[in-house]
Amino acid sequence: MSWKKWSDNIMLKIGVLASGRGSNLQSIINNVNNDNLDIEIAAVISDNRDAQALVRARKYDIYTSFLSPGEYTDKKEYEQVLIEILEKKEVELIVLAGFMRILSPYFVNHYYQQIINIHPSLLPAFPGLDAQKQAFTYGVKVSGCTVHFVDQGMDTGPIILQKAVPVSVDDTLEDLKKRILKEEHKILPQAIKLYSKNKLTIQGNKVFVEDV
Ligand code: GRF
């Protein structure tokens, strides 16, 4: 898996899909601005007009687009427009950072091994919505976050990076969410960096990670 097949001087362009707060987008922006991440955020796209992620992106003059699902007849038409924008912006890696829509096999196959997602649990435990709450309610002693490639399943693709955090009996759900989020903000930019430097190799469901 290698994105820059024809030149070493080209910067990876990423597209971030986000539906809400955008704190993970912010951590990517911060890493780019601190020269820790040698990539370009070519587009931030949301399905939510009021997403804070769009506000954050505009502040840095990053191209943004709001795509309202209600304006398209079906998911395929929606995703076709999404692909048109991403292609126009020459995006080669799509980062799902709190994007609340499930992408269809059509989209996932179009961007085979080019979509990554951040999830707030140690997958395969607690996939789906409210992962932190699921873990908290279950009473686990350790939780964490995962960056993984997106395949056709729900939070099932090959795992790139994970970070564990302890859970104490005195924690509130909010404590746990904060502790996990802090780690999300580290491993998502780290995974993008690894991808941008062609340090990830997928074999079956395993991702081999070379040191950077
Ligand atoms: C994060 O917890 C992420 O793991 C999950 O959605 C949340 C997005 O938060 N997929 P933010 O919008 O990046 O602040």
XYZ file of N, CA and C and ligand atoms in Angstrom:
650
model
N 0.834 -1.186 0.000
C 0.000 0.000 0.000
C 0.874 1.243 0.000
N 0.791 1.987 -1.069
C 1.678 3.133 -1.204
C 0.944 4.217 -1.975
N 0.920 5.414 -1.450
C 0.095 6.428 -2.117
C 0.853 7.253 -3.126
N 2.163 7.548 -2.860
C 2.844 8.422 -3.820
C 3.748 7.580 -4.712
N 3.138 7.013 -5.710
C 3.842 6.037 -6.524
C 4.795 6.702 -7.502
N 4.520 7.937 -7.836
C 5.276 8.520 -8.945
C 6.172 9.696 -8.563
N 6.169 10.092 -7.293
C 7.064 11.180 -6.909
C 7.268 11.212 -5.416
N 8.446 11.665 -4.982
C 8.716 11.784 -3.546
C 8.471 13.201 -3.044
N 8.207 14.110 -3.975
C 8.109 15.518 -3.568
C 6.687 15.995 -3.374
N 5.760 15.067 -3.449
C 4.360 15.465 -3.356
C 3.869 15.220 -1.935
N 3.132 16.195 -1.412
C 2.585 16.050 -0.071
C 1.249 15.308 -0.127
N 1.043 14.406 0.802
C -0.235 13.684 0.863
C -1.368 14.675 1.164
N -2.435 14.573 0.391
C -3.604 15.411 0.665
C -4.662 14.561 1.345
N -5.139 15.052 2.469
C -6.171 14.294 3.173
C -7.497 15.050 3.153
N -8.565 14.290 3.266
C -9.898 14.874 3.424
C -10.438 14.385 4.758
N -10.923 15.301 5.569
C -11.452 14.914 6.879
C -12.974 14.996 6.821
N -13.616 13.912 7.235
C -15.087 13.878 7.307
C -15.467 13.916 8.780
N -16.270 14.895 9.157
C -16.600 15.065 10.574
C -18.025 15.588 10.697
N -18.706 15.145 11.752
C -20.098 15.575 11.938
C -20.281 16.530 13.105
N -19.285 16.654 13.964
C -19.547 17.402 15.197
C -18.443 18.328 15.636
N -18.056 18.143 16.874
C -17.143 19.032 17.616
C -15.819 19.311 16.905
N -15.231 18.292 16.313
C -14.006 18.517 15.537
C -12.728 18.634 16.343
N -12.698 18.067 17.536
C -11.448 18.177 18.307
C -10.340 17.326 17.681
N -10.702 16.211 17.057
C -9.673 15.416 16.364
C -9.166 16.147 15.123
N -10.073 16.820 14.420
C -9.625 17.660 13.301
C -8.636 18.698 13.820
N -8.975 19.313 14.961
C -8.099 20.344 15.522
C -6.711 19.775 15.832
N -6.683 18.549 16.337
C -5.368 17.972 16.660
C -4.562 17.727 15.381
N -5.242 17.393 14.295
C -4.525 17.226 13.014
C -3.984 18.594 12.563
N -4.857 19.605 12.636
C -4.435 20.958 12.237
C -3.221 21.393 13.061
N -3.294 21.164 14.379
C -2.190 21.583 15.255
C -0.887 20.880 14.881
N -0.991 19.596 14.567
C 0.210 18.848 14.192
C 0.793 19.329 12.869
N -0.085 19.735 11.950
C 0.403 20.286 10.683
C 1.092 21.622 10.959
N 0.447 22.451 11.772
C 1.002 23.773 12.039
C 2.304 23.728 12.843
N 2.470 22.661 13.626
C 3.723 22.509 14.392
C 4.796 21.771 13.604
N 4.530 21.557 12.330
C 5.474 20.829 11.461
C 5.716 19.392 11.903
N 4.787 18.842 12.641
C 4.921 17.439 13.035
C 4.290 16.519 12.002
N 3.505 17.114 11.121
C 2.767 16.327 10.134
C 2.906 17.009 8.780
N 3.549 16.291 7.867
C 3.861 16.867 6.566
C 2.789 16.492 5.548
N 1.600 17.003 5.759
C 0.491 16.675 4.862
C -0.320 17.945 4.621
N -1.251 17.870 3.683
C -2.145 19.009 3.474
C -3.588 18.571 3.750
N -4.281 19.359 4.545
C -5.709 19.074 4.743
C -6.433 19.767 3.590
N -6.804 18.978 2.583
C -7.334 19.565 1.346
C -8.826 19.855 1.439
N -9.517 19.164 2.351
C -10.966 19.382 2.477
C -11.463 18.874 3.820
N -12.409 19.612 4.369
C -13.150 19.129 5.544
C -14.620 19.117 5.130
N -15.228 17.955 5.228
C -16.597 17.802 4.734
C -17.484 17.297 5.866
N -18.672 17.862 5.955
C -19.582 17.464 7.021
C -20.989 17.230 6.487
N -21.705 16.383 7.203
C -23.121 16.152 6.913
C -23.983 16.999 7.844
N -23.326 17.848 8.631
C -24.029 18.668 9.612
C -23.622 20.134 9.413
N -24.600 20.915 9.009
C -24.340 22.325 8.709
C -23.697 23.061 9.884
N -24.091 22.660 11.102
C -23.627 23.366 12.302
C -22.397 22.728 12.956
N -21.776 21.821 12.262
C -20.625 21.131 12.874
C -19.534 22.132 13.245
N -19.074 22.014 14.474
C -17.978 22.856 14.940
C -16.715 22.588 14.103
N -16.621 21.382 13.589
C -15.467 21.029 12.741
C -15.368 21.983 11.538
N -16.503 22.360 10.965
C -16.485 23.275 9.808
C -15.982 24.655 10.239
N -16.430 25.076 11.423
C -16.008 26.385 11.944
C -14.496 26.384 12.140
N -14.004 25.305 12.739
C -12.554 25.207 12.987
C -11.779 25.267 11.675
N -12.248 24.521 10.670
C -11.526 24.467 9.390
C -11.488 25.841 8.721
N -12.639 26.524 8.751
C -12.712 27.836 8.082
C -11.734 28.823 8.707
N -11.536 28.672 10.000
C -10.620 29.566 10.721
C -9.201 29.478 10.142
N -8.878 28.328 9.574
C -7.531 28.135 9.010
C -7.570 28.161 7.481
N -8.661 28.683 6.943
C -8.811 28.770 5.483
C -8.713 27.422 4.788
N -9.160 26.406 5.451
C -9.207 25.079 4.826
C -10.530 24.987 4.066
N -10.486 24.398 2.884
C -11.706 24.230 2.086
C -12.725 23.403 2.881
N -13.964 23.871 2.927
C -15.004 23.102 3.621
C -16.211 22.888 2.707
N -16.943 21.840 3.015
C -18.187 21.608 2.292
C -19.185 20.957 3.241
N -20.420 21.456 3.189
C -21.513 20.829 3.928
C -22.363 20.090 2.914
N -22.480 18.794 3.089
C -23.309 18.002 2.179
C -24.508 17.492 2.946
N -25.662 18.015 2.612
C -26.869 17.655 3.335
C -27.452 16.355 2.778
N -27.494 15.303 3.593
C -28.000 14.011 3.105
C -29.424 14.121 2.571
N -30.215 15.017 3.157
C -31.610 15.165 2.760
C -31.786 15.644 1.328
N -30.729 16.204 0.748
C -30.850 16.760 -0.602
C -30.599 15.748 -1.710
N -30.291 14.514 -1.328
C -29.986 13.498 -2.347
C -31.001 12.363 -2.269
N -31.250 11.742 -3.415
C -32.300 10.727 -3.432
C -31.900 9.483 -2.644
N -30.625 9.128 -2.702
C -30.191 7.958 -1.930
C -28.720 8.105 -1.543
N -28.245 7.124 -0.799
C -26.879 7.172 -0.281
C -25.848 7.193 -1.418
N -26.126 6.428 -2.479
C -25.155 6.358 -3.574
C -24.962 7.734 -4.219
N -26.081 8.431 -4.436
C -25.971 9.759 -5.046
C -25.186 10.701 -4.127
N -25.462 10.591 -2.830
C -24.739 11.400 -1.832
C -23.238 11.117 -1.915
N -22.929 9.833 -1.954
C -21.513 9.454 -1.954
C -20.830 9.785 -3.277
N -21.593 9.792 -4.365
C -21.014 10.188 -5.655
C -20.556 11.645 -5.600
N -21.381 12.479 -4.970
C -21.021 13.898 -4.853
C -19.803 14.043 -3.935
N -19.809 13.249 -2.869
C -18.678 13.256 -1.938
C -17.390 12.884 -2.690
N -17.465 11.850 -3.496
C -16.283 11.405 -4.258
C -15.841 12.490 -5.241
N -16.822 13.131 -5.887
C -16.484 14.212 -6.835
C -15.645 15.288 -6.155
N -16.077 15.685 -4.964
C -15.348 16.734 -4.236
C -13.951 16.238 -3.853
N -13.900 15.029 -3.312
C -12.616 14.495 -2.856
C -11.641 14.340 -4.023
N -12.169 13.953 -5.174
C -11.290 13.790 -6.340
C -10.811 15.146 -6.854
N -11.731 16.095 -6.848
C -11.358 17.446 -7.285
C -10.244 18.013 -6.397
N -10.317 17.676 -5.134
C -9.318 18.167 -4.175
C -8.095 17.247 -4.105
N -8.065 16.246 -4.949
C -6.942 15.295 -5.050
C -6.627 14.596 -3.728
N -7.690 14.292 -2.997
C -7.529 13.628 -1.706
C -7.152 12.164 -1.919
N -6.124 11.737 -1.169
C -5.709 10.333 -1.285
C -5.894 9.552 0.008
N -6.146 10.273 1.088
C -6.466 9.581 2.346
C -7.672 10.276 2.968
N -8.663 9.484 3.315
C -9.867 10.027 3.952
C -9.833 9.672 5.423
N -9.989 10.689 6.252
C -9.925 10.490 7.700
C -11.315 10.733 8.282
N -11.871 9.689 8.869
C -13.165 9.838 9.532
C -12.897 10.237 10.981
N -13.286 11.459 11.312
C -13.020 11.974 12.658
C -14.363 12.392 13.255
N -15.095 11.399 13.730
C -16.413 11.693 14.274
C -17.446 11.890 13.172
N -17.323 11.132 12.086
C -18.314 11.210 11.000
C -19.406 10.200 11.320
N -20.632 10.690 11.466
C -21.708 9.864 12.028
C -22.536 9.099 10.989
N -22.033 8.983 9.780
C -22.763 8.218 8.761
C -21.964 6.977 8.387
N -22.685 5.914 8.107
C -22.010 4.692 7.671
C -21.810 4.773 6.164
N -20.574 4.574 5.745
C -20.273 4.644 4.314
C -20.611 3.299 3.666
N -21.152 3.369 2.466
C -21.603 2.133 1.805
C -20.414 1.390 1.194
N -20.612 0.111 0.831
C -19.550 -0.635 0.146
C -19.072 0.081 -1.125
N -19.981 0.785 -1.788
C -19.600 1.534 -3.006
C -18.466 2.520 -2.693
N -18.647 3.293 -1.627
C -17.637 4.298 -1.260
C -16.367 3.622 -0.735
N -16.570 2.641 0.148
C -15.426 1.972 0.785
C -14.565 1.264 -0.270
N -15.193 0.658 -1.273
C -14.422 -0.009 -2.328
C -13.721 1.002 -3.223
N -14.380 2.123 -3.449
C -13.774 3.165 -4.285
C -12.463 3.642 -3.668
N -12.467 3.763 -2.341
C -11.268 4.216 -1.625
C -10.660 3.070 -0.815
N -10.467 1.947 -1.494
C -9.936 0.744 -0.848
C -8.596 1.048 -0.150
N -8.546 0.765 1.145
C -7.339 0.993 1.967
C -6.897 2.459 1.994
N -7.850 3.343 1.767
C -7.520 4.775 1.795
C -8.423 5.526 2.775
N -9.103 4.795 3.649
C -9.980 5.440 4.634
C -9.580 4.943 6.011
N -9.380 5.885 6.941
C -9.106 5.477 8.320
C -10.127 6.138 9.250
N -10.304 5.508 10.408
C -11.314 5.990 11.364
C -10.711 5.968 12.764
N -11.130 6.934 13.581
C -10.754 6.914 15.005
C -11.983 6.492 15.798
N -11.766 5.512 16.680
C -12.887 4.981 17.461
C -12.510 4.983 18.946
N -13.442 5.425 19.816
C -13.086 5.588 21.232
C -13.256 4.334 22.094
N -12.717 3.212 21.623
C -12.621 2.010 22.470
C -11.492 1.163 21.925
N -11.150 0.146 22.692
C -10.139 -0.798 22.207
C -10.864 -1.857 21.382
N -10.945 -1.623 20.094
C -11.636 -2.583 19.217
C -10.903 -3.928 19.244
N -11.585 -5.049 19.105
C -12.976 -5.179 18.679
C -13.996 -5.014 19.804
N -13.563 -4.599 21.009
C -14.548 -4.371 22.064
C -15.300 -3.068 21.798
N -16.566 -3.079 22.036
C -17.424 -1.905 22.007
C -17.418 -1.117 20.687
N -17.751 -1.775 19.589
C -17.925 -1.039 18.332
C -19.228 -0.236 18.370
N -19.423 0.602 17.366
C -20.694 1.323 17.243
C -20.754 2.585 18.083
N -21.983 3.012 18.319
C -22.210 4.294 18.999
C -21.900 4.223 20.492
N -21.579 5.381 21.072
C -21.390 5.514 22.522
C -20.427 4.470 23.090
N -19.302 4.319 22.428
C -18.349 3.274 22.831
C -17.843 3.484 24.265
N -17.597 4.748 24.623
C -17.081 4.999 25.985
C -18.121 4.596 27.021
N -19.381 4.915 26.709
C -20.462 4.568 27.647
C -20.625 3.051 27.740
N -20.518 2.389 26.607
C -20.608 0.921 26.620
C -19.532 0.337 27.533
N -18.308 0.838 27.396
C -17.186 0.313 28.196
C -17.381 0.646 29.678
N -17.799 1.878 29.920
C -18.012 2.352 31.297
C -19.088 1.503 31.975
N -20.180 1.298 31.279
C -21.295 0.541 31.849
C -20.920 -0.922 32.068
N -20.097 -1.435 31.184
C -19.688 -2.836 31.298
C -18.807 -3.039 32.530
N -18.107 -1.960 32.917
C -17.245 -2.046 34.099
C -15.826 -2.501 33.807
N -15.350 -2.231 32.585
C -13.977 -2.641 32.244
C -12.966 -1.856 33.073
N -11.790 -2.418 33.255
C -10.712 -1.756 34.002
C -9.751 -1.028 33.076
N -9.844 -1.372 31.803
C -8.993 -0.731 30.797
C -9.851 -0.446 29.577
N -9.736 0.760 29.039
C -10.355 1.029 27.740
C -9.341 1.783 26.898
N -9.793 2.544 25.919
C -8.813 3.242 25.098
C -9.387 3.655 23.767
N -8.505 3.762 22.779
C -8.954 4.185 21.452
C -8.175 3.435 20.379
N -8.747 3.456 19.184
C -8.216 2.671 18.063
C -8.281 3.494 16.787
N -7.203 3.469 16.011
C -7.282 3.966 14.627
C -7.196 2.740 13.720
N -8.146 2.650 12.806
C -8.170 1.467 11.937
C -8.560 1.836 10.512
N -8.171 0.990 9.580
C -8.654 1.143 8.207
C -10.131 0.794 8.194
N -10.858 1.438 7.301
C -12.295 1.195 7.217
C -12.563 0.148 6.138
N -13.275 -0.897 6.543
C -13.742 -1.866 5.552
C -15.272 -1.834 5.546
N -15.883 -2.864 5.020
C -17.344 -2.792 4.875
C -18.106 -3.046 6.170
N -17.417 -3.486 7.206
C -18.093 -3.759 8.477
C -18.181 -2.518 9.351
N -18.791 -2.707 10.500
C -18.919 -1.593 11.449
C -17.735 -1.641 12.434
N -16.764 -0.736 12.233
C -15.583 -0.654 13.095
C -14.777 -1.952 13.110
N -14.686 -2.585 11.943
C -14.039 -3.901 11.895
C -12.711 -3.938 11.134
N -12.322 -2.869 10.475
C -11.161 -2.935 9.569
C -9.838 -3.126 10.295
N -8.769 -3.414 9.535
C -7.443 -3.657 10.111
C -6.975 -2.527 11.035
N -6.490 -2.923 12.201
C -6.109 -1.951 13.242
C -4.702 -1.414 12.999
N -4.586 -0.094 13.025
C -3.287 0.565 12.798
C -2.605 0.853 14.139
N -3.300 1.575 15.011
C -2.724 1.929 16.319
C -3.814 1.847 17.380
N -3.391 1.504 18.593
C -4.318 1.540 19.728
C -3.589 2.121 20.927
N -4.347 2.746 21.802
C -3.765 3.232 23.052
C -4.737 2.890 24.177
N -4.222 2.258 25.208
C -5.064 1.873 26.342
C -5.027 2.948 27.425
N -6.120 3.100 28.126
C -6.144 3.984 29.307
C -6.811 3.207 30.456
N -6.386 3.474 31.700
C -7.005 2.776 32.833
C -8.381 3.344 33.148
N -9.229 2.510 33.715
C -10.533 2.987 34.178
C -10.607 2.682 35.668
N -10.878 3.720 36.464
C -10.945 3.496 37.907
C -12.411 3.482 38.346
N -12.680 2.820 39.469
C -14.070 2.742 39.932
C -14.616 4.120 40.303
N -13.706 5.054 40.585
C -14.147 6.413 40.946
C -14.429 7.290 39.728
N -14.077 6.811 38.553
C -14.267 7.634 37.352
C -15.740 7.876 37.050
N -16.030 9.069 36.543
C -17.339 9.290 35.927
C -17.179 8.987 34.438
N -18.282 8.898 33.741
C -18.216 8.674 32.294
C -17.447 9.815 31.628
N -17.672 11.028 32.123
C -16.984 12.195 31.554
C -15.473 12.083 31.741
N -15.045 11.595 32.925
C -13.593 11.401 33.161
C -13.020 10.465 32.100
N -13.742 9.377 31.879
C -13.241 8.370 30.930
C -13.192 8.938 29.510
N -14.252 9.652 29.141
C -14.282 10.244 27.789
C -13.078 11.163 27.571
N -12.806 11.995 28.598
C -11.690 12.954 28.486
C -10.366 12.226 28.361
N -10.202 11.198 29.191
C -8.930 10.456 29.179
C -8.712 9.786 27.823
N -9.774 9.251 27.259
C -9.647 8.595 25.944
C -9.376 9.630 24.852
N -10.117 10.745 24.920
C -9.987 11.774 23.871
C -8.552 12.310 23.777
N -7.941 12.471 24.955
C -6.562 12.967 24.991
C -5.647 12.040 24.167
N -5.888 10.756 24.263
C -5.072 9.790 23.509
C -5.472 9.754 22.036
N -6.756 9.944 21.759
C -7.193 10.014 20.352
C -6.412 11.096 19.616
N -6.243 12.223 20.330
C -5.579 13.372 19.707
C -4.108 13.092 19.399
N -3.572 12.034 19.996
C -2.187 11.662 19.683
C -2.126 10.588 18.596
N -2.978 9.552 18.734
C -2.785 8.427 17.800
C -3.342 8.695 16.405
N -4.321 9.587 16.296
C -4.846 9.856 14.944
C -3.788 10.567 14.082
N -3.189 11.671 14.576
C -2.119 12.288 13.769
C -0.949 11.331 13.525
N -0.667 10.496 14.521
C 0.438 9.541 14.366
C 0.139 8.546 13.230
N -1.099 8.081 13.170
C -1.473 7.141 12.107
C -1.411 7.820 10.735
N -1.841 9.079 10.682
C -1.780 9.812 9.405
C -0.321 9.970 8.969
N 0.522 10.243 9.949
C 1.945 10.397 9.646
C 2.513 9.092 9.068
N 2.182 7.987 9.706
C 2.666 6.685 9.236
C 2.184 6.416 7.811
N 0.932 6.730 7.562
C 0.376 6.536 6.225
C 1.115 7.422 5.215
N 1.320 8.676 5.608
C 1.939 9.638 4.682
C 3.368 9.238 4.341
N 3.995 8.526 5.250
C 5.376 8.096 4.998
C 5.456 6.673 4.473
N 4.310 6.159 4.071
C 4.239 4.797 3.521
C 4.820 3.748 4.466
N 4.502 3.888 5.744
C 5.044 2.964 6.743
C 4.046 1.877 7.147
N 2.922 1.822 6.464
C 1.892 0.841 6.824
C 1.721 -0.186 5.716
N 1.737 -1.441 6.107
C 1.490 -2.516 5.141
C 0.386 -3.409 5.686
N -0.632 -3.610 4.872
C -1.739 -4.455 5.324
C -1.555 -5.865 4.754
N -1.620 -6.837 5.651
C -1.629 -8.238 5.199
C -2.766 -8.933 5.902
N -3.787 -9.284 5.144
C -4.985 -9.853 5.765
C -5.600 -8.805 6.679
N -5.804 -9.199 7.939
C -6.382 -8.220 8.869
C -5.314 -7.552 9.721
N -4.039 -7.791 9.378
C -2.954 -7.211 10.187
C -2.296 -6.054 9.482
N -1.955 -5.039 10.273
C -1.220 -3.901 9.707
C 0.195 -3.930 10.284
N 1.177 -4.033 9.407
C 2.571 -3.982 9.844
C 3.001 -2.509 9.818
N 3.568 -2.074 10.937
C 3.919 -0.664 11.089
C 5.433 -0.549 11.191
N 6.018 0.191 10.243
C 7.474 0.447 10.320
C 7.701 1.670 11.187
N 8.822 1.727 11.854
C 9.149 2.911 12.670
C 9.325 4.138 11.793
N 8.958 5.305 12.359
C 9.252 6.548 11.602
C 10.452 7.248 12.223
C -14.376 10.897 18.954
O -14.565 10.382 20.232
C -14.101 9.800 17.961
O -13.385 8.739 18.519
C -15.471 9.348 17.569
O -16.227 10.549 17.504
C -15.652 11.516 18.387
C -15.373 12.742 17.575
O -14.940 13.803 18.399
N -15.471 8.608 16.338
P -14.419 15.140 17.734
O -15.542 15.634 16.844
O -13.182 14.840 16.969
O -14.173 16.072 18.877
